[in-house]
CSV table of C-alpha atoms in Angstrom, one decimal:
chain,number,residue,atom,x,y,z
B,1,UNK,CA,67.9,54.1,137.8
B,2,UNK,CA,70.3,52.5,140.1
B,3,UNK,CA,71.5,49.0,139.6
B,4,UNK,CA,73.0,47.5,141.9
B,5,UNK,CA,75.3,43.8,141.8
B,6,UNK,CA,73.1,41.1,143.4
B,7,UNK,CA,76.3,40.3,145.8
B,8,UNK,CA,77.5,43.9,146.8
B,9,UNK,CA,75.1,43.2,150.4
B,10,UNK,CA,77.3,40.4,151.1
B,11,UNK,CA,80.4,42.0,151.3
B,12,UNK,CA,82.3,43.6,154.3
B,13,UNK,CA,82.8,47.0,155.4
B,14,UNK,CA,84.3,48.9,158.2
B,15,UNK,CA,82.7,52.1,156.7
B,16,UNK,CA,80.3,53.1,159.2
B,17,UNK,CA,77.4,55.6,158.3
B,18,UNK,CA,77.6,59.0,159.2
B,19,UNK,CA,75.2,60.0,162.0
B,20,UNK,CA,72.2,62.2,161.2
B,21,UNK,CA,72.7,66.1,162.8
B,22,UNK,CA,70.6,67.2,165.5
B,23,UNK,CA,68.4,69.2,164.1
B,24,UNK,CA,66.9,72.5,166.2
B,25,UNK,CA,63.7,74.3,165.7
B,26,UNK,CA,62.3,77.2,166.9
B,27,UNK,CA,60.0,78.5,163.7
B,28,UNK,CA,59.6,81.9,164.2
B,29,UNK,CA,60.4,81.9,167.9
B,30,UNK,CA,63.8,81.2,168.6
B,31,UNK,CA,65.0,82.0,171.7
B,32,UNK,CA,68.7,82.7,172.8
B,33,UNK,CA,68.2,79.3,175.3
B,34,UNK,CA,67.4,77.6,172.6
B,35,UNK,CA,70.7,78.0,171.1
B,36,UNK,CA,73.3,77.2,173.8
B,37,UNK,CA,74.5,74.2,172.5
B,38,UNK,CA,75.0,75.8,168.7
B,39,UNK,CA,77.1,78.7,171.2
B,40,UNK,CA,78.8,75.8,173.4
B,41,UNK,CA,80.2,74.3,170.1
B,42,UNK,CA,81.0,77.8,168.5
B,43,UNK,CA,83.4,78.7,171.4
B,44,UNK,CA,85.4,75.7,171.4
B,45,UNK,CA,86.7,77.1,167.7
B,46,UNK,CA,90.3,78.4,167.1
B,47,UNK,CA,89.9,78.1,163.3
B,48,UNK,CA,86.5,79.4,162.5
B,49,UNK,CA,85.0,79.6,159.7
B,50,UNK,CA,81.4,81.0,157.6
B,51,UNK,CA,80.2,80.0,154.4
B,52,UNK,CA,77.3,82.5,153.6
B,53,UNK,CA,74.9,81.9,150.5
B,54,UNK,CA,72.2,83.1,149.0
B,55,UNK,CA,69.7,81.9,152.3
B,56,UNK,CA,71.7,84.9,154.0
B,57,UNK,CA,70.9,87.9,151.6
B,58,UNK,CA,69.1,89.7,154.4
B,59,UNK,CA,71.5,89.3,157.2
B,60,UNK,CA,74.5,90.5,155.8
B,61,UNK,CA,75.5,93.1,158.4
B,62,UNK,CA,74.6,90.4,161.3
B,63,UNK,CA,77.1,88.1,159.6
B,64,UNK,CA,80.2,90.3,159.2
B,65,UNK,CA,79.2,91.3,162.7
B,66,UNK,CA,79.0,87.5,163.9
B,67,UNK,CA,82.5,87.1,162.4
B,68,UNK,CA,83.9,89.6,164.2
B,69,UNK,CA,83.3,88.4,166.9
B,70,UNK,CA,83.8,85.0,166.7
B,71,UNK,CA,87.4,85.8,165.0
B,72,UNK,CA,86.0,84.0,161.6
B,73,UNK,CA,86.7,84.2,157.6
B,74,UNK,CA,83.9,84.7,155.9
B,75,UNK,CA,83.5,82.6,152.3
B,76,UNK,CA,80.6,83.0,150.2
B,77,UNK,CA,78.9,79.9,147.8
B,78,UNK,CA,78.1,81.0,144.1
B,79,UNK,CA,74.7,81.9,145.5
B,80,UNK,CA,76.1,84.6,147.6
B,81,UNK,CA,78.7,86.4,145.6
B,82,UNK,CA,77.8,90.0,146.3
B,83,UNK,CA,76.9,88.9,149.8
B,84,UNK,CA,79.0,91.5,151.5
B,85,UNK,CA,81.4,94.3,150.0
B,86,UNK,CA,84.5,93.1,149.1
B,87,UNK,CA,86.2,95.6,151.6
B,88,UNK,CA,84.7,93.6,154.4
B,89,UNK,CA,87.5,92.1,157.2
B,90,UNK,CA,88.4,88.6,156.6
B,91,UNK,CA,86.8,88.0,153.1
B,92,UNK,CA,88.1,85.4,151.0
B,93,UNK,CA,85.6,86.2,148.5
B,94,UNK,CA,83.7,82.8,146.7
B,95,UNK,CA,84.1,79.3,147.2
B,96,UNK,CA,85.0,76.6,144.1
B,97,UNK,CA,87.1,77.4,141.1
B,98,UNK,CA,86.1,80.6,140.6
B,99,UNK,CA,86.9,81.6,143.6
B,100,UNK,CA,89.9,82.6,145.4
B,101,UNK,CA,92.2,80.0,144.9
B,102,UNK,CA,94.0,80.3,148.2
B,103,UNK,CA,90.8,79.8,150.1
B,104,UNK,CA,90.7,76.3,150.6
B,105,UNK,CA,94.1,76.5,152.1
B,106,UNK,CA,92.5,77.9,155.1
B,107,UNK,CA,89.0,76.4,155.0
B,108,UNK,CA,90.3,73.0,155.0
B,109,UNK,CA,92.3,73.8,158.4
B,110,UNK,CA,89.1,75.1,160.1
B,111,UNK,CA,87.8,73.1,162.9
B,112,UNK,CA,84.4,75.0,163.2
B,113,UNK,CA,82.1,75.8,160.2
B,114,UNK,CA,78.7,77.6,160.4
B,115,UNK,CA,76.9,77.3,157.2
B,116,UNK,CA,74.2,80.5,156.7
B,117,UNK,CA,72.1,80.1,154.1
B,118,UNK,CA,73.7,77.7,152.0
B,119,UNK,CA,72.7,73.9,151.5
B,120,UNK,CA,76.2,72.8,149.1
B,121,UNK,CA,80.0,73.0,148.9
B,122,UNK,CA,82.1,72.0,146.1
B,123,UNK,CA,84.3,68.8,146.8
B,124,UNK,CA,87.8,69.3,147.2
B,125,UNK,CA,87.8,72.8,148.3
B,126,UNK,CA,86.5,72.2,152.2
B,127,UNK,CA,87.5,70.9,155.5
B,128,UNK,CA,87.4,67.2,156.5
B,129,UNK,CA,87.6,67.3,160.2
B,130,UNK,CA,85.5,70.6,161.1
B,131,UNK,CA,82.1,70.2,163.1
B,132,UNK,CA,79.6,72.2,160.9
B,133,UNK,CA,77.0,74.2,161.9
B,134,UNK,CA,74.3,74.4,159.5
B,135,UNK,CA,70.9,77.2,159.6
B,136,UNK,CA,68.6,77.0,156.8
B,137,UNK,CA,64.9,77.1,156.3
B,138,UNK,CA,65.0,73.9,154.5
B,139,UNK,CA,67.0,71.9,156.9
B,140,UNK,CA,66.1,68.5,155.3
B,141,UNK,CA,68.7,69.2,153.2
B,142,UNK,CA,71.5,68.9,155.7
B,143,UNK,CA,70.8,65.1,156.1
B,144,UNK,CA,72.6,64.5,152.9
B,145,UNK,CA,75.8,66.2,151.6
B,146,UNK,CA,78.0,68.1,154.1
B,147,UNK,CA,78.1,66.7,157.4
B,148,UNK,CA,76.4,68.6,159.3
B,149,UNK,CA,76.6,68.2,163.5
B,150,UNK,CA,73.8,70.8,164.9
B,151,UNK,CA,71.3,71.9,162.2
B,152,UNK,CA,69.4,75.0,162.8
B,153,UNK,CA,66.4,75.1,161.5
B,154,UNK,CA,65.0,78.9,161.0
B,155,UNK,CA,65.7,81.9,158.7
B,156,UNK,CA,69.5,83.0,158.9
B,157,UNK,CA,68.7,86.2,159.5
B,158,UNK,CA,66.7,85.5,162.9
B,159,UNK,CA,69.4,83.1,163.8
B,160,UNK,CA,72.7,85.1,163.3
B,161,UNK,CA,71.8,87.8,165.9
B,162,UNK,CA,70.8,85.6,168.5
B,163,UNK,CA,74.0,83.8,168.0
B,164,UNK,CA,76.2,86.9,168.5
B,165,UNK,CA,74.3,87.5,172.0
B,166,UNK,CA,75.3,83.7,172.9
B,167,UNK,CA,78.9,83.8,172.5
B,168,UNK,CA,79.4,87.3,173.6
B,169,UNK,CA,82.7,88.4,175.1
B,170,UNK,CA,84.1,85.3,172.7
B,171,UNK,CA,87.9,85.9,172.4
B,172,UNK,CA,89.0,85.6,169.0
B,173,UNK,CA,92.1,84.3,168.1
B,174,UNK,CA,94.7,86.7,166.4
B,175,UNK,CA,96.8,84.2,164.6
B,176,UNK,CA,93.8,82.8,163.3
B,177,UNK,CA,92.6,86.1,161.4
B,178,UNK,CA,96.3,87.1,160.9
B,179,UNK,CA,96.6,84.3,158.5
B,180,UNK,CA,93.0,84.7,156.8
B,181,UNK,CA,94.2,88.6,156.6
B,182,UNK,CA,97.2,87.5,154.8
B,183,UNK,CA,95.7,85.1,151.9
B,184,UNK,CA,92.9,87.9,151.5
B,185,UNK,CA,95.7,90.4,150.9
B,186,UNK,CA,97.6,88.1,148.7
B,187,UNK,CA,94.6,87.4,145.9
B,188,UNK,CA,93.6,90.8,145.8
B,189,UNK,CA,97.2,91.2,144.7
B,190,UNK,CA,97.4,88.6,142.2
B,191,UNK,CA,93.8,89.4,141.2
B,192,UNK,CA,94.6,93.2,140.0
B,193,UNK,CA,97.7,91.9,138.1
B,194,UNK,CA,95.9,89.0,136.1
B,195,UNK,CA,93.1,91.5,135.3
B,196,UNK,CA,96.0,93.9,133.8
B,197,UNK,CA,98.1,90.8,132.2
B,198,UNK,CA,99.3,91.5,128.5
B,199,UNK,CA,99.1,88.2,127.1
B,200,UNK,CA,97.8,87.6,123.7
B,201,UNK,CA,95.3,86.2,123.1
B,202,UNK,CA,93.9,88.2,125.9
B,203,UNK,CA,93.3,87.0,129.2
B,204,UNK,CA,90.2,86.1,130.5
B,205,UNK,CA,90.1,88.0,133.5
B,206,UNK,CA,91.2,91.0,131.3
B,207,UNK,CA,88.0,90.9,129.8
B,208,UNK,CA,86.4,90.6,132.3
B,209,UNK,CA,88.1,93.7,134.3
B,210,UNK,CA,87.1,95.7,131.3
B,211,UNK,CA,83.9,94.5,131.3
B,212,UNK,CA,83.8,95.5,135.6
B,213,UNK,CA,85.1,99.1,134.9
B,214,UNK,CA,83.0,100.0,131.5
B,215,UNK,CA,78.9,99.0,132.5
B,216,UNK,CA,77.1,100.7,134.7
B,217,UNK,CA,76.8,100.5,138.8
B,218,UNK,CA,72.8,99.1,138.0
B,219,UNK,CA,73.3,96.7,135.0
B,220,UNK,CA,72.4,93.0,134.8
B,221,UNK,CA,74.6,90.6,133.2
B,222,UNK,CA,73.7,87.4,131.9
B,223,UNK,CA,75.7,84.5,131.3
B,224,UNK,CA,75.6,81.4,129.7
B,225,UNK,CA,77.6,78.0,131.6
B,226,UNK,CA,80.9,77.0,131.2
B,227,UNK,CA,84.7,78.3,131.6
B,228,UNK,CA,82.9,82.0,131.5
B,229,UNK,CA,81.2,81.8,134.9
B,230,UNK,CA,85.0,81.4,136.4
B,231,UNK,CA,86.1,84.7,135.7
B,232,UNK,CA,83.1,86.8,136.0
B,233,UNK,CA,83.1,85.0,139.8
B,234,UNK,CA,86.1,86.1,140.1
């Protein structure tokens, strides 16, 4: 139920409605030329970032390759946890409360962001002025929530390799990559130390680290909602 005071529509505001994204549709027949406008936007980036989610599971290698060519950092949504290996260069782990606490400092400075298979991000952890490109099979979600400029309706594993081709020869910003690498290293050290905390009562991270080192590689862990998700995601 949505209740609106009847005099609300008589008020004046200087706020302008956010324009809807330009949707690029190719279904199963995307061609390189269809994505030239997207490529042009990507080439303007000095501080690019990729946010990958559950819809990018079949495009892991393609995303890693694109990040290397574009000079972009990678952050994963909750649905994208485990999408890429921890050793992947410029991976800043997850976003949000259960992610890299230093990640938002970098992400907020991004000037162009590519959303790959994700349609949601947590407020307070994301850039406010970046130009945003989104890839999703259900691109209708691009019209709400995230202020997307260019929306590509298609499968991530199909679109990302084409983007790789369209920006071939792009020169990454080494200063940006160095900053991302520093943040990655800083958090890796802190996360390792956190997992070895000797506080009493036991630090949640130490408990999770103990589980992490004890379970079989093919074990399936199930958790409830609550603060436990923060430590498990880390």
